[in-house]
CSV table of C-alpha atoms in Angstrom, one decimal:
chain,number,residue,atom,x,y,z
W,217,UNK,CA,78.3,53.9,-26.8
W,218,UNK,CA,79.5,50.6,-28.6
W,219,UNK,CA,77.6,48.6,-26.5
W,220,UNK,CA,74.5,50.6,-27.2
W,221,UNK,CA,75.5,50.2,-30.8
W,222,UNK,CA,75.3,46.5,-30.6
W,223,UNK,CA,72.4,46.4,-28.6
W,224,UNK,CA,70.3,48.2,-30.7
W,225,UNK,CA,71.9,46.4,-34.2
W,226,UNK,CA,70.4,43.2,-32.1
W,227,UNK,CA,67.2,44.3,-32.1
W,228,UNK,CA,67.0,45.9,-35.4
W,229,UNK,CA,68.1,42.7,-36.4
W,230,UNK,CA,65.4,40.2,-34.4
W,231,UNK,CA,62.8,43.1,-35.6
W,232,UNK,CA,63.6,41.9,-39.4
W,233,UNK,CA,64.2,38.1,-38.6
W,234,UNK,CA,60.7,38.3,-37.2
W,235,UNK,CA,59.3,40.4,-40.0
W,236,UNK,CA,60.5,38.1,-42.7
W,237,UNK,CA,59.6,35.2,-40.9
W,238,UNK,CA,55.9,36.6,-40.7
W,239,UNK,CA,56.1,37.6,-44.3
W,240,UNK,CA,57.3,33.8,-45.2
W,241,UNK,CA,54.6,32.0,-43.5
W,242,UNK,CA,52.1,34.4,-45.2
W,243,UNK,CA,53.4,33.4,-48.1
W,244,UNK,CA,54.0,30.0,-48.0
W,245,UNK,CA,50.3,29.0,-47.2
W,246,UNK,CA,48.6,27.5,-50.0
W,247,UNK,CA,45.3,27.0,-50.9
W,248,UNK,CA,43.9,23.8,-51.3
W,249,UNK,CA,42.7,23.1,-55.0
W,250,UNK,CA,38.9,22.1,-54.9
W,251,UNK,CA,37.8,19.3,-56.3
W,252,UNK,CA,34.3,20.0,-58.5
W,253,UNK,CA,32.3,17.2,-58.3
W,254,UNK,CA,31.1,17.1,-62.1
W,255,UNK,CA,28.1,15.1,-62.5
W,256,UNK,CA,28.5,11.6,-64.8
W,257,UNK,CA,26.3,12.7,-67.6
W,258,UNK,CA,28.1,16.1,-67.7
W,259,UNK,CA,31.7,14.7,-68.4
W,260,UNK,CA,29.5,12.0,-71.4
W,261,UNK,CA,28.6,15.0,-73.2
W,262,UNK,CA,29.2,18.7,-72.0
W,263,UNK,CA,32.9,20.3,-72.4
W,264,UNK,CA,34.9,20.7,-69.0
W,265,UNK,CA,33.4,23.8,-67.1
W,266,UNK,CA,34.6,27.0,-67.8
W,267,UNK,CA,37.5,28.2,-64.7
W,268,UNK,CA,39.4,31.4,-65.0
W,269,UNK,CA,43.0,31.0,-64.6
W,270,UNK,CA,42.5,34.5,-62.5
W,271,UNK,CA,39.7,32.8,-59.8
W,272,UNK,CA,41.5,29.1,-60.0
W,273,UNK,CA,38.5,27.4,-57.5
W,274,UNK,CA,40.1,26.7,-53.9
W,275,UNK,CA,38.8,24.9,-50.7
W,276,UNK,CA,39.2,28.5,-48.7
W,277,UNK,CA,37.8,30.7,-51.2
W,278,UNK,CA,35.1,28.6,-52.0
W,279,UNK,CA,33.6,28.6,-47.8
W,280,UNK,CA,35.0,32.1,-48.2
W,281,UNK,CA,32.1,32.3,-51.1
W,282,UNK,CA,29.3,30.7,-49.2
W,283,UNK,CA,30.1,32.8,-46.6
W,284,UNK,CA,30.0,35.9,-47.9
W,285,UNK,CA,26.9,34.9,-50.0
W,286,UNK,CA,24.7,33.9,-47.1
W,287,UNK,CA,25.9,36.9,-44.8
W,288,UNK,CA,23.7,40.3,-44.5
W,289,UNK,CA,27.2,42.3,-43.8
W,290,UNK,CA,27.1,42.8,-47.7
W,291,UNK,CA,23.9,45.0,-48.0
W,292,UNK,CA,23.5,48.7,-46.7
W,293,UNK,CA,21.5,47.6,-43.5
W,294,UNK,CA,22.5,44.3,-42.9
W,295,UNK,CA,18.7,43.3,-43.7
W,296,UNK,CA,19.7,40.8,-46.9
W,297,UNK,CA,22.2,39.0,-48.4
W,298,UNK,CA,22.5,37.3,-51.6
W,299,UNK,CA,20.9,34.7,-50.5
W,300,UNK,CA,17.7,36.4,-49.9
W,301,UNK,CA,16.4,36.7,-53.8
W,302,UNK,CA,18.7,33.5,-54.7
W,303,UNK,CA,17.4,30.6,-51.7
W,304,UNK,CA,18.9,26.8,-52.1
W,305,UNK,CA,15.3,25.4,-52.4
W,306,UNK,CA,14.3,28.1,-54.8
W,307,UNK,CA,17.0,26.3,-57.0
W,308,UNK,CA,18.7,29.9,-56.1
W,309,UNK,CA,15.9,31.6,-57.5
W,310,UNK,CA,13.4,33.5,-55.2
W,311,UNK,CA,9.5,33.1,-55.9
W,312,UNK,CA,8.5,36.5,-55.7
W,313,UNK,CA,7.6,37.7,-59.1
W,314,UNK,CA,10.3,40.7,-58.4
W,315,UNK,CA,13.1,40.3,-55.9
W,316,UNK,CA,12.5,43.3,-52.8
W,317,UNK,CA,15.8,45.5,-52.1
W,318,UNK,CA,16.5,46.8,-48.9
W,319,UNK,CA,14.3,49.9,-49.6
W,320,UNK,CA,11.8,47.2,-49.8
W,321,UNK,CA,10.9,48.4,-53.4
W,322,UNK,CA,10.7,46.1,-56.1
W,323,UNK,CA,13.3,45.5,-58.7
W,324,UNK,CA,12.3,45.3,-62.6
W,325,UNK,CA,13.1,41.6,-63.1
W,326,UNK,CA,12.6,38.3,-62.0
W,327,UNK,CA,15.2,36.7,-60.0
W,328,UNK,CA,17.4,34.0,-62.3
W,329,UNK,CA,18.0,30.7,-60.8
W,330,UNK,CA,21.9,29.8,-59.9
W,331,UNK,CA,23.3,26.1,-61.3
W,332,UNK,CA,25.7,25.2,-64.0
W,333,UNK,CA,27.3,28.5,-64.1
W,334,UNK,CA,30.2,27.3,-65.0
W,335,UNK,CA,29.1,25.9,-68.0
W,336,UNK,CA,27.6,29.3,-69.4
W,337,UNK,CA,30.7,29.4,-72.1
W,338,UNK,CA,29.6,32.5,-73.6
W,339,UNK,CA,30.4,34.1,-70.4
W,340,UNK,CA,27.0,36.4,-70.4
W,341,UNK,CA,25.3,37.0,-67.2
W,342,UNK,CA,21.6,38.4,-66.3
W,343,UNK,CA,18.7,38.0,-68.2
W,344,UNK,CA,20.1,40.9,-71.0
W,345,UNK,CA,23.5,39.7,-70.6
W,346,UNK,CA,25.5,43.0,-70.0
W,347,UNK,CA,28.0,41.4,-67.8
W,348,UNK,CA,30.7,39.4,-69.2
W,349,UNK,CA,31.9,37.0,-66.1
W,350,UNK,CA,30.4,36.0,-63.0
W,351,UNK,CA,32.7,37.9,-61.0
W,352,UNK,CA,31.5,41.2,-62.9
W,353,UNK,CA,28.1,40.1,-62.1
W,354,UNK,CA,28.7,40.2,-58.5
W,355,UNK,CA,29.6,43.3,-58.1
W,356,UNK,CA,26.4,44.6,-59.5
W,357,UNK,CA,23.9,43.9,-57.1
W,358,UNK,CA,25.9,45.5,-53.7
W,359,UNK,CA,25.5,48.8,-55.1
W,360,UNK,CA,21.7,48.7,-56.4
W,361,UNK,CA,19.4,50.8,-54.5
W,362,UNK,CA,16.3,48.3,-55.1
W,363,UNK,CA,19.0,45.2,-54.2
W,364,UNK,CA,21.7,45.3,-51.3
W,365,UNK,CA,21.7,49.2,-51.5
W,366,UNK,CA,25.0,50.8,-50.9
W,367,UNK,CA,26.3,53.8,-51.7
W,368,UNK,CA,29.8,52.3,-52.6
W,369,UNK,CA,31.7,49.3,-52.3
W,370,UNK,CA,33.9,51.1,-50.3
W,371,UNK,CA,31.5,51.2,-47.1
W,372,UNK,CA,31.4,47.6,-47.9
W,373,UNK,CA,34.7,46.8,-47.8
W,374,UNK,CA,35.5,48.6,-44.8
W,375,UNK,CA,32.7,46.6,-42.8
W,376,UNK,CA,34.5,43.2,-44.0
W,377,UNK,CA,38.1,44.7,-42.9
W,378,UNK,CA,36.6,45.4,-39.5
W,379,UNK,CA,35.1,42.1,-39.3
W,380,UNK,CA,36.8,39.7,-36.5
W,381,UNK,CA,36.4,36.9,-39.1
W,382,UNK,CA,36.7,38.1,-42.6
W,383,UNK,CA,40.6,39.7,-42.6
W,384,UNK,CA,41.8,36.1,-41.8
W,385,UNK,CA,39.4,34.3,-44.1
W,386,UNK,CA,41.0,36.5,-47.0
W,387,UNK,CA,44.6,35.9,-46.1
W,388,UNK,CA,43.5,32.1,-46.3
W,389,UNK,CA,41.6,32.4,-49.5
W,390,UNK,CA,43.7,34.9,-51.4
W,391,UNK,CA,47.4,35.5,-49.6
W,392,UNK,CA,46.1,38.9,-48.1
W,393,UNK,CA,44.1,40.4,-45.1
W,394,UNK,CA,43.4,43.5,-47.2
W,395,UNK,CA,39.6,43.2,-48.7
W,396,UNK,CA,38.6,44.6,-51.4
W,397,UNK,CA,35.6,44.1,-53.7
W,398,UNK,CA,37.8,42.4,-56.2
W,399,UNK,CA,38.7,39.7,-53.9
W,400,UNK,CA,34.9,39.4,-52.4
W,401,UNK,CA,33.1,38.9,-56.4
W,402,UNK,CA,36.0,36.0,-56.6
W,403,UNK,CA,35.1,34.7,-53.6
W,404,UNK,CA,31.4,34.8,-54.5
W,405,UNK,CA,32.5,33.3,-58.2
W,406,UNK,CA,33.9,30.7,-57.1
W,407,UNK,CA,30.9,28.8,-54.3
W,408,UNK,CA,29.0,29.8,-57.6
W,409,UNK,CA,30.6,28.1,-59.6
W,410,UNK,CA,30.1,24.5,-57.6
W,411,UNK,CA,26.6,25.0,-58.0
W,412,UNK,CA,26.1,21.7,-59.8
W,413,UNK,CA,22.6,20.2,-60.7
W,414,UNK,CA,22.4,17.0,-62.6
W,415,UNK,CA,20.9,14.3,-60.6
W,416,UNK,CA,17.1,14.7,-61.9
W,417,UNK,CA,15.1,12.1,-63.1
W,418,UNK,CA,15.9,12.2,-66.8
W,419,UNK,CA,19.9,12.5,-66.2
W,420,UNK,CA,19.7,9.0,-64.4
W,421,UNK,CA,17.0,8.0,-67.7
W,422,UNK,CA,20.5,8.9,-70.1
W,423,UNK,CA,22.4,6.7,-67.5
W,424,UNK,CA,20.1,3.9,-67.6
W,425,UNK,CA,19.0,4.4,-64.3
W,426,UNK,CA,15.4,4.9,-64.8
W,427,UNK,CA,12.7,4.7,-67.1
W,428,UNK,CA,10.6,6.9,-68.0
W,429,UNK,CA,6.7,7.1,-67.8
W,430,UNK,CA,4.8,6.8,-70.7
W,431,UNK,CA,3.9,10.4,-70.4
W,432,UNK,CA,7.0,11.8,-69.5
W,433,UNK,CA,8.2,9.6,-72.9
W,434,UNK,CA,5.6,11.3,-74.9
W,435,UNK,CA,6.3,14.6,-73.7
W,436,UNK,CA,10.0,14.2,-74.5
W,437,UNK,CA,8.3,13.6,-78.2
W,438,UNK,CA,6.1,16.7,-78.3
W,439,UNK,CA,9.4,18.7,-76.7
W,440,UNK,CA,11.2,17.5,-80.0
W,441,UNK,CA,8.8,17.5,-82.1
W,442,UNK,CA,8.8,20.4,-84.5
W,443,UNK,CA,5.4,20.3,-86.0
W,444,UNK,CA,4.0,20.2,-81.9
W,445,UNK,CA,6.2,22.0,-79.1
W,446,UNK,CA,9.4,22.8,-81.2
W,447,UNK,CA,11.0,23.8,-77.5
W,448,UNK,CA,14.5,22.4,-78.3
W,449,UNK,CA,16.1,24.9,-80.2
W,450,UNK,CA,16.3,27.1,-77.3
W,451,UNK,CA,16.3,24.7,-74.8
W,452,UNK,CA,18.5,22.3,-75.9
W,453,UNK,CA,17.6,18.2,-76.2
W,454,UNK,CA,19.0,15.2,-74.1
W,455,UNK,CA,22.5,15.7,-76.0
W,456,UNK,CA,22.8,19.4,-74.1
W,457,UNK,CA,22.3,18.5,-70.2
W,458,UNK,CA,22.1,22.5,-69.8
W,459,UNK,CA,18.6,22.5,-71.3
W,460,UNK,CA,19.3,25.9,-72.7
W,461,UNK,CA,21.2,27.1,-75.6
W,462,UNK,CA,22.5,30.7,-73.2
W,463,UNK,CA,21.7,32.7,-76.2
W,464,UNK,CA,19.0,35.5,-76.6
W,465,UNK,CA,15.6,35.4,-78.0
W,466,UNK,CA,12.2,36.8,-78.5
W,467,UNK,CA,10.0,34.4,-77.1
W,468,UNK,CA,6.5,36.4,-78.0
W,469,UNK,CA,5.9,38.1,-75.3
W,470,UNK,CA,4.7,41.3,-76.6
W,471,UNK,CA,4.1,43.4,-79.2
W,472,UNK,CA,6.2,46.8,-77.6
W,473,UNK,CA,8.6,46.3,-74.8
W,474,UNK,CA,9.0,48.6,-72.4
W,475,UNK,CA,12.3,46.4,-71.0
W,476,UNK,CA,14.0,46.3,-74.1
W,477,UNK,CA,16.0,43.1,-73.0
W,478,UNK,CA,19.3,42.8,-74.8
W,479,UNK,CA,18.7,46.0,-77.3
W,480,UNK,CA,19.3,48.1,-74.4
W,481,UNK,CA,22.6,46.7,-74.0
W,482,UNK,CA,23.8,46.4,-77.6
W,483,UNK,CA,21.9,49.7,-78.8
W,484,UNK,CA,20.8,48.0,-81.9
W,485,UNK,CA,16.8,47.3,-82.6
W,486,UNK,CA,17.1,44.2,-84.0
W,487,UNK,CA,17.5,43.1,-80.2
W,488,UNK,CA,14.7,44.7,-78.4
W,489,UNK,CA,12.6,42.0,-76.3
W,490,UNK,CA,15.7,39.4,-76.7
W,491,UNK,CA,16.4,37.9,-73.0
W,492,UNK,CA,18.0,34.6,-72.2
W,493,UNK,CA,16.7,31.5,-72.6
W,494,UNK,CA,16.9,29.9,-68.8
W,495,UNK,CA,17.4,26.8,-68.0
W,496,UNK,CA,14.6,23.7,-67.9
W,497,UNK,CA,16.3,22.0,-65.2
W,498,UNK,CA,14.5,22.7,-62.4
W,499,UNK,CA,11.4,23.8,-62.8
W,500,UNK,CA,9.5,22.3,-60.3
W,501,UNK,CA,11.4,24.9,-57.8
W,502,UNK,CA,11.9,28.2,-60.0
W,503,UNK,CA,8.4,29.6,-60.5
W,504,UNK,CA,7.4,32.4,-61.2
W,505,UNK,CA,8.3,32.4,-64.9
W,506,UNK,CA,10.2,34.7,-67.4
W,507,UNK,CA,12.4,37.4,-66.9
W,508,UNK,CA,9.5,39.6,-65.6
W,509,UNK,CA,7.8,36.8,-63.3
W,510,UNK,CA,4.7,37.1,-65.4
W,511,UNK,CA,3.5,33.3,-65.6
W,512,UNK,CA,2.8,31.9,-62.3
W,513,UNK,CA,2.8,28.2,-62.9
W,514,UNK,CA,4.5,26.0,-65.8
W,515,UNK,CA,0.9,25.4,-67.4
W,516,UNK,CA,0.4,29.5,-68.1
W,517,UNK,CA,4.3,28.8,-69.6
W,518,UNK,CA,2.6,26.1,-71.9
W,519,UNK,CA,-0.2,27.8,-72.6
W,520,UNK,CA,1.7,30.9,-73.9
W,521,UNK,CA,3.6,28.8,-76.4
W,522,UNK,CA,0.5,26.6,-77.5
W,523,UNK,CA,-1.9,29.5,-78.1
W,524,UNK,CA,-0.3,32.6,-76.8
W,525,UNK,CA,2.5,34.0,-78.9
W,526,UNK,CA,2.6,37.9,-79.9
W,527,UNK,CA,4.1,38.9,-82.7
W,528,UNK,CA,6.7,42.1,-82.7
W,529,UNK,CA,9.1,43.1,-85.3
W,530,UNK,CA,11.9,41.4,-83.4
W,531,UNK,CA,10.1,37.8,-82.8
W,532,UNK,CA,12.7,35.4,-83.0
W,533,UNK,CA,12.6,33.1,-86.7
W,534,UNK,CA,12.0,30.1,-84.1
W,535,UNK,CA,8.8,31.0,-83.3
W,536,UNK,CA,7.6,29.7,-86.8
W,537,UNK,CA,4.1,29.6,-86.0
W,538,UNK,CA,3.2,33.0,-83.9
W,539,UNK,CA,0.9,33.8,-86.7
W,540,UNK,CA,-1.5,30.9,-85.6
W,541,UNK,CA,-0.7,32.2,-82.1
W,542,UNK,CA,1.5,29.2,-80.9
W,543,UNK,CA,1.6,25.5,-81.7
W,544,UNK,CA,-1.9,24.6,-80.7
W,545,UNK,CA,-1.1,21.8,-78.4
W,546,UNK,CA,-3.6,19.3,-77.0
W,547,UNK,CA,-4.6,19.0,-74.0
W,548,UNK,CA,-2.8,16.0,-73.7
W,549,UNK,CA,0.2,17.0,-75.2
W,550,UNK,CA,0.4,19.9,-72.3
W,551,UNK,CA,-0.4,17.6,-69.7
W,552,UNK,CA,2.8,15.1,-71.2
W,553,UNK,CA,5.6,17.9,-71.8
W,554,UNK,CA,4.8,19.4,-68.4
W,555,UNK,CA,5.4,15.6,-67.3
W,556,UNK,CA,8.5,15.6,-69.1
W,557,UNK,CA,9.8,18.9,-68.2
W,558,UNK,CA,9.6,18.1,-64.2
W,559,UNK,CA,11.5,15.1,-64.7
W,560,UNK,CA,14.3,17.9,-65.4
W,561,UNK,CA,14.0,18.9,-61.8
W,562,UNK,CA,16.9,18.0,-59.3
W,563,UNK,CA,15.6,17.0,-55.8
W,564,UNK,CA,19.7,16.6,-54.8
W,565,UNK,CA,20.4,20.0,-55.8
W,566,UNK,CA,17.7,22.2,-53.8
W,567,UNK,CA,18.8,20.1,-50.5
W,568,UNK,CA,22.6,19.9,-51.1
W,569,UNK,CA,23.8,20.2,-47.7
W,570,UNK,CA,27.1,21.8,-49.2
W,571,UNK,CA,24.8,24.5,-51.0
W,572,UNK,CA,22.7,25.0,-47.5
W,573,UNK,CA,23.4,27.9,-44.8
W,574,UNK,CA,24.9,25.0,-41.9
């Protein structure tokens, strides 16, 4: 009986050792930091990107990220992933004028484009802005019956613990095999959150790298120009590499709105037809245009702010002359901004082989 006794203390004992030694090396593996590459003429005049202390940015959660972003496992059929209505040479946008779920049914807005996320300070995400973080914004889409269309997050996550990949990838990223959608939007948040664009042409122009034309030069004038395109207050000037102020305005679309924009988030009125100004950078990629995809090409965007403007009781104080229905640009002038407004377009970004499925 004693030597029973000891025999099974032994292994009671080595069944602990090992457990605690298990537990231990879960435990002691770190994460390695990331290193953001933050572009030259980001660190001369933009504040240092916005990085929860929650989602700290990590080599392993980051792949995790791009992983999880270009894989079809997250939607009901395994038909589409995220990339599918945000593509790398889209800028992340998609140029469909609405995104298709997996029902194959339109959604009710345009697709936004992905860069510089981390820089959105405000911390407001989709064209209305009801979601206050990026990770909050990722769980959205999963359970949308016109996006990745499932019935819960639950199916979801039980697809990625079955995975032969995914447990292991998790315990890397986060110090647990157990997924859960918390852990996945984080992961997601954070390859997000390296999407960097500011190698265009007029970021290496503020270096000194270039020049530019005399055409783009005059439509940088007509950009700034009040009394011809006024476009800067919501999209910013060569002091604000963003090219958008990430605030909410009614840009004289229409007179009624039947997408009432940031009013339906807020409840009040005085917001109806507000939606977020989007980045310039880019443009040469991102069509269609607006949050509805209405304006095919960036000459019908011109066009609506020379001599198409409607006025509604919510038009924002910036559009100063909607009366005359725009700012009555010349032909010229159109030709020069839209001149200036591709040299905002980042050739670098769209074929990032870090931002590409390899």
């Amino acid at each position: 009986m004693k030597y029973w006794f000891i025999i099974l203390s032994l292994s009671i004992s080595v069944v602990s050792c090992s457990k605690d030694e298990n537990e231990t090396s879960e435990d002691a593996y770190e994460p390695i930091p990331f290193a953001l590459q933050i572009p030259e003429v980001f660190q001369q005049k933009l504040p240092s990107p916005l990085i929860p202390v929650s989602n700290p940015l990590t080599n392993e959660g980051v792949a995790l990220g791009k992983k999880l972003f270009f894989d079809r496992i997250l939607s009901a059929n395994n038909s589409l992933a995220c990339v599918s209505c945000h593509a790398p040479q889209k800028a992340f946008s998609d140029d469909r004028v609405l995104s298709l779920g997996v029902n194959g049914q339109p959604g009710s807005r345009h697709s936004m484009p992905l860069f510089n996320l981390a820089w959105n300070l405000d911390e407001k995400f989709f064209w209305d802005g009801h979601k206050f973080s990026l990770e909050l914004q990722a769980l959205e889409p999963v359970t949308q019956a016109n996006e990745l269309g499932n019935i819960s997050w639950e199916d979801v996550e039980e697809k990625l613990q079955n995975h032969p990949e995914y447990p292991n990838l998790f315990n890397k990223a986060f110090g647990t095999a157990t997924i859960t959608k918390e852990l996945v939007v984080k992961a997601i948040a954070q390859f997000e959150r390296t999407l960097i664009s500011g190698n265009s042409k007029f970021d290496q122009f503020t270096l000194g790298q270039v020049s530019l034309t005399p055409q783009e030069q005059n439509g940088l004038d007509v950009f700034m120009d009040e009394t011809r395109g006024d476009c800067f207050h919501c999209h910013g000037n060569p002091n604000n590499p963003l090219w958008t102020d990430n605030k909410f305005h009614n840009n004289g679309l229409d007179a009624t709105f039947s997408d009432l924009g940031l009013g339906g988030v807020t409840g009040d009125s005085n917001d109806d037809g507000k939606f977020k100004s989007p980045s310039l950078r880019n443009l040469q990629y991102t069509a269609p245009y607006m949050h509805d995809g209405r304006f095919a090409s960036l000459d019908e965007v011109i066009d609506h702010y020379s001599e198409g403007l409607v006025n509604s009781p919510t038009i924002d104080p910036l559009m100063k002359k909607v009366d005359q229905g725009g700012v009555q640009l010349s032909a010229q002038d159109k030709a020069d901004l839209k001149a200036f407004l591709l040299t905002l377009s980042d050739p670098e970004f769209v074929n990032n082989p870090a931002f590409q499925n390899q």
